[in-house]
Structures are given as C-alpha cells and as structure tokens.
Coordinates of C-alpha atoms and ligand atoms in Angstrom, one line a residue:
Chain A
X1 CA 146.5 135.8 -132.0
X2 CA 143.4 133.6 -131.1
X3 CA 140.8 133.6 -134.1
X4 CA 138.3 136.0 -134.0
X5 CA 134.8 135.3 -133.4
X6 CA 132.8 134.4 -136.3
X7 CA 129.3 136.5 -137.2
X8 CA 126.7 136.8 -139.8
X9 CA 124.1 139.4 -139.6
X10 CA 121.6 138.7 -142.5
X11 CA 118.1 140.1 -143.4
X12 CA 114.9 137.4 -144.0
X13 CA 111.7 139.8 -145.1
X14 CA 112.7 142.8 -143.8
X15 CA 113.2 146.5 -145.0
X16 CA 117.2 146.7 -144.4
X17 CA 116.2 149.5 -141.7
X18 CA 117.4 146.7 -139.0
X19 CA 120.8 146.8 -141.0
X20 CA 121.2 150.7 -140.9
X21 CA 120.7 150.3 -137.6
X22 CA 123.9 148.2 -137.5
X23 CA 126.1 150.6 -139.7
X24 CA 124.6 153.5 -137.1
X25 CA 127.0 151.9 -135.0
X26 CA 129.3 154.6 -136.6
X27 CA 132.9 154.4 -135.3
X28 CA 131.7 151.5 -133.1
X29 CA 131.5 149.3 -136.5
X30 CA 135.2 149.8 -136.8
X31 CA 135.5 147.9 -132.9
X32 CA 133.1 145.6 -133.9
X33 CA 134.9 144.3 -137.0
X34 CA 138.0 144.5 -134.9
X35 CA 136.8 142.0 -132.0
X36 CA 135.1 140.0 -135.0
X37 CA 135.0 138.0 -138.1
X38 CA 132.1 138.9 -140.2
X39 CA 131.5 136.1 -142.4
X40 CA 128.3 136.9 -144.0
X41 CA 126.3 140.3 -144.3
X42 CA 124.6 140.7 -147.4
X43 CA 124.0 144.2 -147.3
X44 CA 127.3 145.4 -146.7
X45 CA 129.9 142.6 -148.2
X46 CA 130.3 140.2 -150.7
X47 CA 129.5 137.3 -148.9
X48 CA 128.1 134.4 -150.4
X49 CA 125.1 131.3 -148.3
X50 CA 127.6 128.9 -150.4
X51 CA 130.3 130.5 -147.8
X52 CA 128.0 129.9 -144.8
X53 CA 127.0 126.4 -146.2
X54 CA 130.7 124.9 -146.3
X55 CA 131.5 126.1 -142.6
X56 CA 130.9 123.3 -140.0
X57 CA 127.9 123.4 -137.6
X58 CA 128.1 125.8 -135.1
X59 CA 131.1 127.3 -136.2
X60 CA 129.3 130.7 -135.9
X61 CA 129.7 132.2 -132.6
X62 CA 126.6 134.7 -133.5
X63 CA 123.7 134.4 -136.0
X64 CA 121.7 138.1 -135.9
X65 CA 118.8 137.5 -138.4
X66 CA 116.7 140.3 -139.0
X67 CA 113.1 140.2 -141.0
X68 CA 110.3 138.0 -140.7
X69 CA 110.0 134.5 -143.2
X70 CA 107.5 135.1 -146.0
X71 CA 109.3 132.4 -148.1
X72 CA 111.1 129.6 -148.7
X73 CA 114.2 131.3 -149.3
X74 CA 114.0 133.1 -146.0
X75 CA 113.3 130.0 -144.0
X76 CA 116.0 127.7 -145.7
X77 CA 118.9 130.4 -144.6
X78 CA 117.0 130.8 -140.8
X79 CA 117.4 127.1 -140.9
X80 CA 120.9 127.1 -142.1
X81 CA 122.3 129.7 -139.8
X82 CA 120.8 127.9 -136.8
X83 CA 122.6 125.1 -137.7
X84 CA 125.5 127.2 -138.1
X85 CA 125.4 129.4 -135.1
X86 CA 126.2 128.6 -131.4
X87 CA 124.0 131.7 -130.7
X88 CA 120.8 133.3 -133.0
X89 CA 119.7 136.2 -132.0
X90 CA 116.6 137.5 -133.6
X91 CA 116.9 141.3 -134.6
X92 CA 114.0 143.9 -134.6
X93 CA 110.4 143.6 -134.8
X94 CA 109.9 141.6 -137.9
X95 CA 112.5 139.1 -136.5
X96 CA 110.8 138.8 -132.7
X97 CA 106.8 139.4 -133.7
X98 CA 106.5 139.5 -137.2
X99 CA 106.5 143.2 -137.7
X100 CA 104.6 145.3 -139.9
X101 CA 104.9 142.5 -142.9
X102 CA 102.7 140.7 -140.4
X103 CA 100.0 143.1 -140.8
X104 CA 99.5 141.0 -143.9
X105 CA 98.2 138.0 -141.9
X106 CA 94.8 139.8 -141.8
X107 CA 94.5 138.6 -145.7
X108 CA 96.2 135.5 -147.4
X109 CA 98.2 134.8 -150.1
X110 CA 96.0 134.8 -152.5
X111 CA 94.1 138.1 -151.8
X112 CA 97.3 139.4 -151.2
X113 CA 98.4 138.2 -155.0
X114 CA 95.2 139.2 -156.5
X115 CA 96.1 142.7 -155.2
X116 CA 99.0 143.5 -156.3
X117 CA 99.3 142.0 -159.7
X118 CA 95.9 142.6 -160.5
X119 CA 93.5 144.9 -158.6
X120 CA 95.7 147.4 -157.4
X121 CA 94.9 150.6 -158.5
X122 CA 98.2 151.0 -160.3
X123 CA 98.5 147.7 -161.9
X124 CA 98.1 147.7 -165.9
X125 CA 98.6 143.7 -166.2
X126 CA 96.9 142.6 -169.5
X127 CA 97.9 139.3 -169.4
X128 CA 98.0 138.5 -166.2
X129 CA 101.0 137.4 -165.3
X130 CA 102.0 136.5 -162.2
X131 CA 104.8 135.0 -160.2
X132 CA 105.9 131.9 -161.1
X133 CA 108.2 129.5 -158.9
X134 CA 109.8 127.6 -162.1
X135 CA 109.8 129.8 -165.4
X136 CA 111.3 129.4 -168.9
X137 CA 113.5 131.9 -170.2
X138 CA 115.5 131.4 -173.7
X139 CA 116.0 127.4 -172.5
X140 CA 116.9 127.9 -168.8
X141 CA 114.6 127.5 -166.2
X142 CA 114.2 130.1 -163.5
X143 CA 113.4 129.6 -159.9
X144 CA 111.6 131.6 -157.2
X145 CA 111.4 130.5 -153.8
X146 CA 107.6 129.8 -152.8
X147 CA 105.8 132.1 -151.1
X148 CA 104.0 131.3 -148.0
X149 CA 100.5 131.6 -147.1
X150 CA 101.2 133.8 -144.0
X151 CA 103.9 135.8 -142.5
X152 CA 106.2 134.2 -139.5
X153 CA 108.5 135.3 -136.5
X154 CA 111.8 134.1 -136.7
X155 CA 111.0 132.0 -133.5
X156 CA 107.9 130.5 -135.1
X157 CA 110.5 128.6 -137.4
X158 CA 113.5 127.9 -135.5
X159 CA 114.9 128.1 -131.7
X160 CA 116.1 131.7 -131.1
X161 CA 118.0 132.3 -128.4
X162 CA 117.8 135.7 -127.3
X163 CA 115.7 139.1 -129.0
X164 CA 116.3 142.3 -129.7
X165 CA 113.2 144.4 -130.4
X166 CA 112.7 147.5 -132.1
X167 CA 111.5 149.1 -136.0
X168 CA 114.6 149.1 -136.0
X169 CA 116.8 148.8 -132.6
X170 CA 118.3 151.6 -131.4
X171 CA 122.4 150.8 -132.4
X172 CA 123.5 151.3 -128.9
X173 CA 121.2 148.4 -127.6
X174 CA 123.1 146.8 -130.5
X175 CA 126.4 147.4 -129.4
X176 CA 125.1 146.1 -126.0
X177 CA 124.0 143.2 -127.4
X178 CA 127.2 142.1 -129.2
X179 CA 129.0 143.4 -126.2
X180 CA 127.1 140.8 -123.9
X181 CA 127.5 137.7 -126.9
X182 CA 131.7 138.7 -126.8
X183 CA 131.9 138.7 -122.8
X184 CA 129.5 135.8 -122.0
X185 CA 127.4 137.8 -120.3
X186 CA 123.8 137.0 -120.9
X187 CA 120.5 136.9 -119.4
X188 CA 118.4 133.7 -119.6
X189 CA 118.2 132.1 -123.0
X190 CA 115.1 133.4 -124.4
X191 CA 115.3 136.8 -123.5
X192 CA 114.6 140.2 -124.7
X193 CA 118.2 142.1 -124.3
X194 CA 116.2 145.3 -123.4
X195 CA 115.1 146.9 -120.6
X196 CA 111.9 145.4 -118.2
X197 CA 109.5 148.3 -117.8
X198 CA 107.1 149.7 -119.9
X199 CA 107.5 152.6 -121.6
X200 CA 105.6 155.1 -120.0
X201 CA 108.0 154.6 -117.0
X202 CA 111.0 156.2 -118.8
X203 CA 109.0 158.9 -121.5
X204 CA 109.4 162.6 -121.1
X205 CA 105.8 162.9 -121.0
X206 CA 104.5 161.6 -118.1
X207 CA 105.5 164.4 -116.1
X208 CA 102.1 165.7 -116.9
X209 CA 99.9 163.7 -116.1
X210 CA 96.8 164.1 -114.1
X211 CA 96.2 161.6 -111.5
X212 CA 93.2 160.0 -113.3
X213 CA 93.4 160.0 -117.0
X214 CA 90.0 159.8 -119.1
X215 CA 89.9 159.9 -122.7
X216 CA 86.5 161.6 -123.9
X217 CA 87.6 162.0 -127.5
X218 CA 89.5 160.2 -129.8
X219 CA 92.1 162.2 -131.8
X220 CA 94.7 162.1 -134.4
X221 CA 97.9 163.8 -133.7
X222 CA 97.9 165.6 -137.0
X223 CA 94.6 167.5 -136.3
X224 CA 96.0 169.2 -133.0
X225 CA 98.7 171.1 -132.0
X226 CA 100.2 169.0 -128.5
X227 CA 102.1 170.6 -125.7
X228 CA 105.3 168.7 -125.7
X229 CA 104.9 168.0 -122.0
X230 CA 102.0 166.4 -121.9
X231 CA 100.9 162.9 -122.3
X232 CA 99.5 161.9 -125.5
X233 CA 96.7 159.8 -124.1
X234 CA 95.7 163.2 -121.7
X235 CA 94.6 164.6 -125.2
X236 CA 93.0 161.7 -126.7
X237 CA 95.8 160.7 -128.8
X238 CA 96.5 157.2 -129.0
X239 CA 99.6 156.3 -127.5
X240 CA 100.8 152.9 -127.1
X241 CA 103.4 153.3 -124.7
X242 CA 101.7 151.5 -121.2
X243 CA 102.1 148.0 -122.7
X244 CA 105.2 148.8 -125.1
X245 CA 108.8 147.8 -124.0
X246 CA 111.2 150.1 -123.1
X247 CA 114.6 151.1 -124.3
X248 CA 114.0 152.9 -127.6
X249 CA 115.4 156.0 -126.6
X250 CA 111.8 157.5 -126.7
X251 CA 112.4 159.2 -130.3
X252 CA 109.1 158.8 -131.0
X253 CA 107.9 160.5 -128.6
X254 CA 110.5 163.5 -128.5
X255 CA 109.1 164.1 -132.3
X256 CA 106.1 164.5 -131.8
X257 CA 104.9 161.1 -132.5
X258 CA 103.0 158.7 -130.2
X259 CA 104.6 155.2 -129.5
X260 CA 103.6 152.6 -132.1
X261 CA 104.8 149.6 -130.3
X262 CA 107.7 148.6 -132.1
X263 CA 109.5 147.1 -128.9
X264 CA 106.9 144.7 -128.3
X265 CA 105.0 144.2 -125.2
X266 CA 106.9 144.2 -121.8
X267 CA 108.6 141.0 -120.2
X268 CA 106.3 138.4 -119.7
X269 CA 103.2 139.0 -122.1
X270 CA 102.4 137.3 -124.9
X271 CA 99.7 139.1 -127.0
X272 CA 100.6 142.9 -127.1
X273 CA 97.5 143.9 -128.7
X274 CA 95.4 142.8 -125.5
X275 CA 97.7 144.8 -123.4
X276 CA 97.1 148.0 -125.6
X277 CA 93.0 147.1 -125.9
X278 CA 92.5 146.7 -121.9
X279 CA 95.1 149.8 -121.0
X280 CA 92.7 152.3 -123.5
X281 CA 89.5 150.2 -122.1
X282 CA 90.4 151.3 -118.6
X283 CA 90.7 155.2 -119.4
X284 CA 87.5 155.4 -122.1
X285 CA 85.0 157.5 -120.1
X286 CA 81.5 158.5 -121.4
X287 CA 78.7 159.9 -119.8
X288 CA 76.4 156.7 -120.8
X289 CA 77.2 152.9 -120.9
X290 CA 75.6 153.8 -124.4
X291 CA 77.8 156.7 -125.7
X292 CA 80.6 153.6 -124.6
X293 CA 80.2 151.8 -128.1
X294 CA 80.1 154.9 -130.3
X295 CA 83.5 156.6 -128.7
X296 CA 84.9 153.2 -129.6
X297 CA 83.1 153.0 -133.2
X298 CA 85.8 156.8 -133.9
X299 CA 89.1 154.5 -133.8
X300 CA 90.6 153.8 -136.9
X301 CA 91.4 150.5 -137.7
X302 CA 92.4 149.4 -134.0
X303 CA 93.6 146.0 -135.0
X304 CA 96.0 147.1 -137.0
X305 CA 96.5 149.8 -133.9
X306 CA 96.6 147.2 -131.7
X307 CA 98.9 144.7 -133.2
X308 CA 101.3 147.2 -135.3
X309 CA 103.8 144.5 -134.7
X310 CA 102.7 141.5 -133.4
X311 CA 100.0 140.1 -135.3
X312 CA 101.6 136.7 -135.8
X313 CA 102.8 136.0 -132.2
X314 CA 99.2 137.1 -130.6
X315 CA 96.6 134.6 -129.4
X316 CA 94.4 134.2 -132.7
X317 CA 97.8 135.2 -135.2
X318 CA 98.6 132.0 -133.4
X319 CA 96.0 129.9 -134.0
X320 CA 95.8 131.2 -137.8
X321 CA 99.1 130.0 -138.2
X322 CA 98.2 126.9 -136.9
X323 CA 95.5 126.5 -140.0
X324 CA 98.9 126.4 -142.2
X325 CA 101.5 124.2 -141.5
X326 CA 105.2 125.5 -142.5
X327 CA 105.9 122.4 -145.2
X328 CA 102.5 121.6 -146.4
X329 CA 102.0 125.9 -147.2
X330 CA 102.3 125.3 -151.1
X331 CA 99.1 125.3 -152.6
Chain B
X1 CA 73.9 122.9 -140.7
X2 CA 71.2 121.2 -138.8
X3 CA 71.8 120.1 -135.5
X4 CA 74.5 122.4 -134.9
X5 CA 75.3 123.8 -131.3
X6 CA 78.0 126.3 -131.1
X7 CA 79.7 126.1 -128.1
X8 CA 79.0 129.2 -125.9
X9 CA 81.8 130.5 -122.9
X10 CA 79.9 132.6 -120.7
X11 CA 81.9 134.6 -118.1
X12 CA 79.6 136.4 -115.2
X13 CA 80.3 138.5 -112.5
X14 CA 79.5 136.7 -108.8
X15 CA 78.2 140.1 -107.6
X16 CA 75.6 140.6 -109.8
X17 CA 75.0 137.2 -111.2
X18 CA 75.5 134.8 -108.4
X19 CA 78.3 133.1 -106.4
X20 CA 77.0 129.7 -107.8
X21 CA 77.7 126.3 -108.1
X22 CA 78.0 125.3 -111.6
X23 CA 76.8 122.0 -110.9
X24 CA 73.4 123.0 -110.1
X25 CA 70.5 121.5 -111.2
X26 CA 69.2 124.8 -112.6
X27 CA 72.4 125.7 -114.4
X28 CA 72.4 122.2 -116.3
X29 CA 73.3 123.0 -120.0
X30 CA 75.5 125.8 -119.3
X31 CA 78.8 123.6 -120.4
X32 CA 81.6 126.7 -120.1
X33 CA 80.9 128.8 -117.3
X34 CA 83.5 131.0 -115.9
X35 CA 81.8 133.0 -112.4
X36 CA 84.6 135.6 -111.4
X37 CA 84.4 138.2 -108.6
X38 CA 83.8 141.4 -110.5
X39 CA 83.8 141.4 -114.4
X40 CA 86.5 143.9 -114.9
X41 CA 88.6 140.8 -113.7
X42 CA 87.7 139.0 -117.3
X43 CA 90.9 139.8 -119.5
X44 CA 90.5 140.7 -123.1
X45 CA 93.4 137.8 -123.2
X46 CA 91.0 135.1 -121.9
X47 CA 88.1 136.0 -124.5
X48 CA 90.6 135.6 -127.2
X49 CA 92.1 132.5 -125.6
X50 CA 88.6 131.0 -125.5
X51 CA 88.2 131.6 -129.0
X52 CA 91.7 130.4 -129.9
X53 CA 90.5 127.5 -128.1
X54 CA 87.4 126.5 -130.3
X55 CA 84.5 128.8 -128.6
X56 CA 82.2 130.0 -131.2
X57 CA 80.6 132.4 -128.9
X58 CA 81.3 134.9 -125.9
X59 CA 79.1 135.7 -123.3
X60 CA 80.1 138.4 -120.9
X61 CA 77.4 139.0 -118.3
X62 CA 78.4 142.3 -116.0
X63 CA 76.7 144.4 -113.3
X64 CA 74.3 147.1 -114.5
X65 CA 75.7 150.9 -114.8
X66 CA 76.6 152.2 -111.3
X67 CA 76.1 148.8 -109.8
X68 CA 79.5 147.5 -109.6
X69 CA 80.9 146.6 -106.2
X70 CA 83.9 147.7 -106.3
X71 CA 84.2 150.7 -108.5
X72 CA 83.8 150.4 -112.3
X73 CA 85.1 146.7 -113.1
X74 CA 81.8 146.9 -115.9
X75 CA 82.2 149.6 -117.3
X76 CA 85.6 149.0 -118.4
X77 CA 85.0 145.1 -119.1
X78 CA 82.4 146.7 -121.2
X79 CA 84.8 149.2 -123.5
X80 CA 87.2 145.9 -123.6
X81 CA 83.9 144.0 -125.4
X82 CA 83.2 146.7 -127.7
X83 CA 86.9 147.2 -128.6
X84 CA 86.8 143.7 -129.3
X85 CA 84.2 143.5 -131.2
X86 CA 85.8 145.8 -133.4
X87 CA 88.7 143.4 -133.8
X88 CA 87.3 140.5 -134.2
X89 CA 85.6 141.2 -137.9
X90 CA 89.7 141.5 -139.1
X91 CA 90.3 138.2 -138.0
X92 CA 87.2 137.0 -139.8
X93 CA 85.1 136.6 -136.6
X94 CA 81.2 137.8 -136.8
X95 CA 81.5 140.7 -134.1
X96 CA 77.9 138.9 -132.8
X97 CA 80.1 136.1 -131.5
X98 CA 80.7 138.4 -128.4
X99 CA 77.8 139.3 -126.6
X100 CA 77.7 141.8 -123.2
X101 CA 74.8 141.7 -120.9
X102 CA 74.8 144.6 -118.2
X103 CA 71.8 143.2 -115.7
X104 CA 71.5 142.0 -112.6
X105 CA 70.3 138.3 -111.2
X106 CA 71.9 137.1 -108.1
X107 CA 70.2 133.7 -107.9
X108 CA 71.6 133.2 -111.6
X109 CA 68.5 131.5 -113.3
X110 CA 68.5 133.4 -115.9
X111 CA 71.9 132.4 -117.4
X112 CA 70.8 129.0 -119.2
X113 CA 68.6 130.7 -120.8
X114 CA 70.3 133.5 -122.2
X115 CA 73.1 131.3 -123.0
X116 CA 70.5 129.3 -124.9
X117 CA 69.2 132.3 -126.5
X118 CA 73.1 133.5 -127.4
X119 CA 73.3 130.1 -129.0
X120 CA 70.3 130.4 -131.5
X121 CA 71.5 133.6 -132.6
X122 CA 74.5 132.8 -133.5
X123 CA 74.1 129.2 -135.0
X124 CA 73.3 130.3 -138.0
X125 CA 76.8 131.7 -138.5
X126 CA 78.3 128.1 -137.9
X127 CA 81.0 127.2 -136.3
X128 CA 83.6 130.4 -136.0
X129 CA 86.4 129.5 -137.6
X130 CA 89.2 132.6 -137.8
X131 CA 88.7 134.4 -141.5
X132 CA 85.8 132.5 -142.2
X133 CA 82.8 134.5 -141.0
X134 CA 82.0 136.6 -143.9
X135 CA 78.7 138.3 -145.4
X136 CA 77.7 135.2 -146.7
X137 CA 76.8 133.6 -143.3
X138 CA 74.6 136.6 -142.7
X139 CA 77.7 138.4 -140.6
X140 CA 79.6 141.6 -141.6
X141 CA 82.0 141.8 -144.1
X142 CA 85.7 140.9 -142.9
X143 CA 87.8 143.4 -142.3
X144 CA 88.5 146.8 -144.1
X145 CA 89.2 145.3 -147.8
X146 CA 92.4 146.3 -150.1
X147 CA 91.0 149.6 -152.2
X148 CA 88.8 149.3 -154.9
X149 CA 90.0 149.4 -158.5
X150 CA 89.3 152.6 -159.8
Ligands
LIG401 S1 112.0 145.7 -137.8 FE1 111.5 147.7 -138.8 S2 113.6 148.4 -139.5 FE2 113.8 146.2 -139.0 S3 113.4 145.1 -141.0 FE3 111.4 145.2 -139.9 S4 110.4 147.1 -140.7 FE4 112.6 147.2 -141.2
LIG402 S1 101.1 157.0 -122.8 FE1 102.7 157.6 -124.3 S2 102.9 159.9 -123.9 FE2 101.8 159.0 -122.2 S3 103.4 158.6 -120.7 FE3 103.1 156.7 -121.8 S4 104.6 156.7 -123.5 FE4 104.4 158.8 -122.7

C-alpha cells in the first residue's frame, strides 16, 4: 500500500474549540485517520515537536494550525510546520484574523501584564511576581517563551496557503477541506475554503424583511423577546451578518443569537469592521442630523462590535503591528 | 511642538462644495484634497486608510440635511463619521481628528480656510500616532480601561 498522507493539526493561542471542532467530525474522524497519517496533534495524541523536527522539509502533505501567535513558542512551531508542510492551512478565526485574543491589541503587553497579575480585581499578589522567561528553581533554570507585545494572524507570520474561517468551523466545512487537500482539488492558493456570499443571503431570517430597513433604536437581544422570523437588525438588534461570510450553518442565528462575525468578512475585503460600520451607517435613521450622533453614542463598545475577530488584520490593527516588529518585540 | 502642522485630508462632496480644480490659485495650501461626486461615496475604509497612511486629521465636508443630490449619500457619510469617531478613541486616536461639516459652498472658497482652522485645532494634539492620543494631550481618555481595582 502506498504511504498515507502525512498531517499535523496543532493549536498556536487558541481555546482548543477549533480542535473539538475536528473530533465533531464523529464517525468521519475514523475515515480521516484511515486516508491519513496523523503525525502530530497535541490535543488528542502523544505526539511530540521533536517528532515533527526530525521529519524532512515538506514531508507533511497538510499543516492545519489553529490559534493566533501571542509568543515565541507559537511562532517557532508556525515556523516549523511551514517548513514542514507542502500545504498550511490556517484554521478558524484566531488562525485567519486573529480572533477574539486579538481583541487584546486595543491594550499592550504591559497593560495587559499589569492587569492580570496585579490590578485585576481578583489578584492577591503581595509580592509581585510576575512571569519570568528564565527562572531558578532548586538549581535548574526554567524557561518561558516571550510574550509578544501584540497578538498576530497566522498569515502575519508565515505564508498560508488556504483559510478556513469560523469560532470554530463548522466540522463539515472541515471534512470538505481535507477532502479537497486529499483529491487535489483546490481553489486559488490563498483562499478561504468557504462559501462567497455574505451571510444574510443564506439566514432564515431574511424572509422578513421589509423593503427598507431603518434602525431607530438600538437594542440588546436580551432585553426583548424576537420573533424568530424576523431580522434582527428590523428590531434594532445588532446583527453582523451583511458583511460576515457565509457557511456557518447559521447556528447563531437559529438560537436566538445575532451573528458575531466569526467567518470573517466576505471574499475580497480586507477590514471587516468597515464593512459592519458602513452596512449599520446606511440603515441609522433619525428624525435630525442631530439626534444622528446620540443614537450612535447608545452602542456599546462598537470597536470591539466591529472587529469581534479581526482586529489585527484591519487597516489600523495593521499599521499597529507595524509599530512592533516580530524579532525586535522583546522589551 | 512649535511649528507643527498636522497634515489634514479633506474629502468634499462636488455637489455641494464644488467640482474644482485642485490646483487653483484659491485652494493653494489645501495639500490632501479628495473632491468626490456625492459624500456617501467616501468609505469608512479610505478614512482609516488615510490615517494608516500618516494623516493626523479628517475632514469630511457633505451637503447640508435634505440637500443631497441624489438621495441621502450625507446623511449616511455622516452616521459612518460619528461611528468612527466612536472607534477611533480605542485605537488611541483623539475622536477630534475627524471632523464633519454639513454646508454648502459651490465655488469652494471656503475649504482653505476651514482646513486651516481644522488644523489649529487639532495641533495641539500632535502628530496622531495610533494609542498615543491620550488625556494628556488635552483629548479623551483611550478607550474603555480594564476595571478598576476594587
Ligand atoms: S477560532 Fe474560536 S474556537 Fe477556534 S481557537 Fe479561536 S476562539 Fe477557539
Ligand atoms: S442581518 Fe442578521 S438576521 Fe438579518 S438577514 Fe442578515 S444575518 Fe439574518
């Protein structure tokens, strides 16, 4: 029998929810591990980086990273398995935009460390102790890898070939996706192996909607009871589905919960949160130019709103990254 | 930081402002000038590109309420502005660094000097540099801060 194909699936800075979306494959795991040679996935088998380190360069037919790089650790294994792989393909939102750990790119490092060893609330720390890179403990030294100054896409540190979106992916856009490595048949490198549209085109809700939609008030989705047919913008909920990416599976939406963006914005824009500011600009209505500024002041953090996901691949998240170069990001 | 003279982009609306020619004689000093034909073509992309790009202030000059020649490309450039400027402060960018006028002034002689005027109000919050506006300079405070210790 010819050798199987060789994968790793590994996690950077992520929450493992992009893994469980892997063993939601269910039965289809059991085909997968059939039609391939897992060589590395830390969260289900005993595989070691020094395995990965003494294969030959790009002796890996697939590299699926999920979890954005925080740290040196994280970006000397994305560096490794690039080297390793014939293929990467970068899995779920932290892996293609950064995710919700890029949310933390609105503070640094250091605020963030002052926070949470210090001023936190919850934090009884005397003494002060933070995390150290190189420790002493009973004669040996102790290493941590450093952490960086901001949050980063897989793609902002190495060349990914193709992107699977998603808080996590849905498993069958998974199976797809593996499906498409085995059979050779993919889209343009650099694609998202997800559907086109946007989401509104596909959701269960836009049934009801009236031909010209105005928001009036701004409201949260726990302080009203919804009609299940109806769009959530129709009752001034904030919905992020006319700049989001389809292919979820809309189970957001079919609890009861307005889309948060995780699939990133459609094919061919870059910053989603512009796409989600100009779709809600266009449908604010007020009686006064005046009343404009004060239905706008009722939103509740809308850069976080906005850019959920994305923070470090918009515009600015950009150009803040740009302020910190990768290997000169230890202070 | 004497001397100083922040770089102003000012995007206006040909309708309302003018279909000029930025090489006028009258619009001399006015160094970033974007005319477009109707202001609800200006993208909340290209403000933020502009200030990727090393503008330290935004001026978005639209048609007055009910004036817009199409149908309500203002009004809606207008809720991207004020969106915006609710964004900006989390990036560490003084919300004053993005100005809307809604007026009217189809030979466009007023637009040096508002530009000017933009620019002396803002100067003294340097030159904008992403998380580095801050109470300090005279601006709002960042962005929503991590909860006080009890
Ligand atoms: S994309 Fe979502 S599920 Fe995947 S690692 Fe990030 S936070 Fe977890
Ligand atoms: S805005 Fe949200 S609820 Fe409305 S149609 Fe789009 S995805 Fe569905």
């Amino acid at each position: 029998m010819a050798q199987k194909p060789k994968v790793a699936i590994t996690w950077l800075g992520a929450c493992g929810g992009c893994d469980m979306a892997v063993v939601d494959l269910d039965a289809g795991l059991l085909d997968v591990a059939d039609k391939l040679d897992i060589v590395l996935w830390p969260v289900a088998l005993d595989y070691k980086y020094q395995d990965v380190q003494a294969l030959s360069d790009c002796s890996l037919a697939l590299a699926i990273i999920s979890g954005c790089v925080r740290n040196d650790e994280h970006l000397e294994i994305a560096r490794l398995l690039r080297q390793k792989a014939g293929l990467v393909l970068a899995l779920g939102a932290c892996a293609c935009f950064g995710g919700t750990p890029g949310l933390a790119n609105f503070v640094g490092r250091q605020e963030i460390l002052d926070f949470v060893y210090r001023d936190a609330p919850t934090v009884e720390n005397p003494e002060g102790t933070i995390p150290q890179e190189k420790s002493l403990v009973n004669g040996h030294e102790l290493t941590l890898p450093a952490f960086h100054e901001k949050v980063r896409a897989i793609k902002q540190v190495i060349d990914v070939d193709y992107f699977l979106p998603g808080c996590p992916p849905p498993p069958h856009l998974i199976s797809q996706a593996i499906n498409a490595v085995l059979a050779g048949d993919l889209p343009p490198k650099g694609s998202a192996l997800a559907p086109r549209r946007a989401l509104c085109d596909v959701c269960p809700r836009n049934r009801k909607k009236p031909a010209r939609l105005e928001i009036h008030q701004i409201r949260q989705i726990h302080t009203i009871e919804t009609d299940p047919d109806y769009c959530f913008l129709e009752e001034g909920i904030l919905c992020m589905g006319p700049a989001t990416r389809s292919g979820c599976g809309e189970t957001c939406i079919r609890n009861n919960m307005p889309c948060r963006g995780c699939f990133g914005p459609v094919a061919g824009v870059e910053d989603a949160g512009t796409k989600h500011l100009s779709a809600l600009a266009s449908i604010l209505r007020t009686e006064q130019y005046f009343d404009l500024a004060q239905l706008v002041e009722t939103i509740p953090d809308p850069a976080g709103l906005f850019y959920r996901f994305t923070q470090p691949v918009s515009i600015l998240g950009k150009a803040a990254l740009k302020m910190h170069p990768l290997d000169k990001e230890r202070p | 930081m004497k001397d100083y003279n922040p770089r102003i982009v000012c995007f206006s609306c040909k309708f309302g402002w003018g279909y000029l020619d930025p090489h006028k004689e009258s619009l001399k000093g006015v160094d970033h000038w974007v005319p477009v034909a109707c202001s609800g073509k200006i993208d909340a992309t290209h403000i933020l590109e502009a200030f990727a790009k090393g503008a330290d202030g935004i001026l978005i000059l639209v048609c007055p309420e009910g004036d817009c020649h199409l149908q309500d490309g203002n009004f809606k450039t207008e809720a991207k502005v004020f969106l915006l400027q609710r964004i900006l402060p989390a990036w560490g960018l003084d919300s004053r660094r993005l100005r809307v006028i809604a007026a009217m002034n189809p030979d466009g002689e007023k637009i040096p000097a508002l530009v000017r005027d933009m620019a002396s109000q803002i100067a003294p919050l340097g030159p904008a540099r992403l998380f580095a506006d801050s109470l300090a300079a005279g601006g709002e405070s960042g962005r929503d801060s991590f909860p006080a210790r009890a």
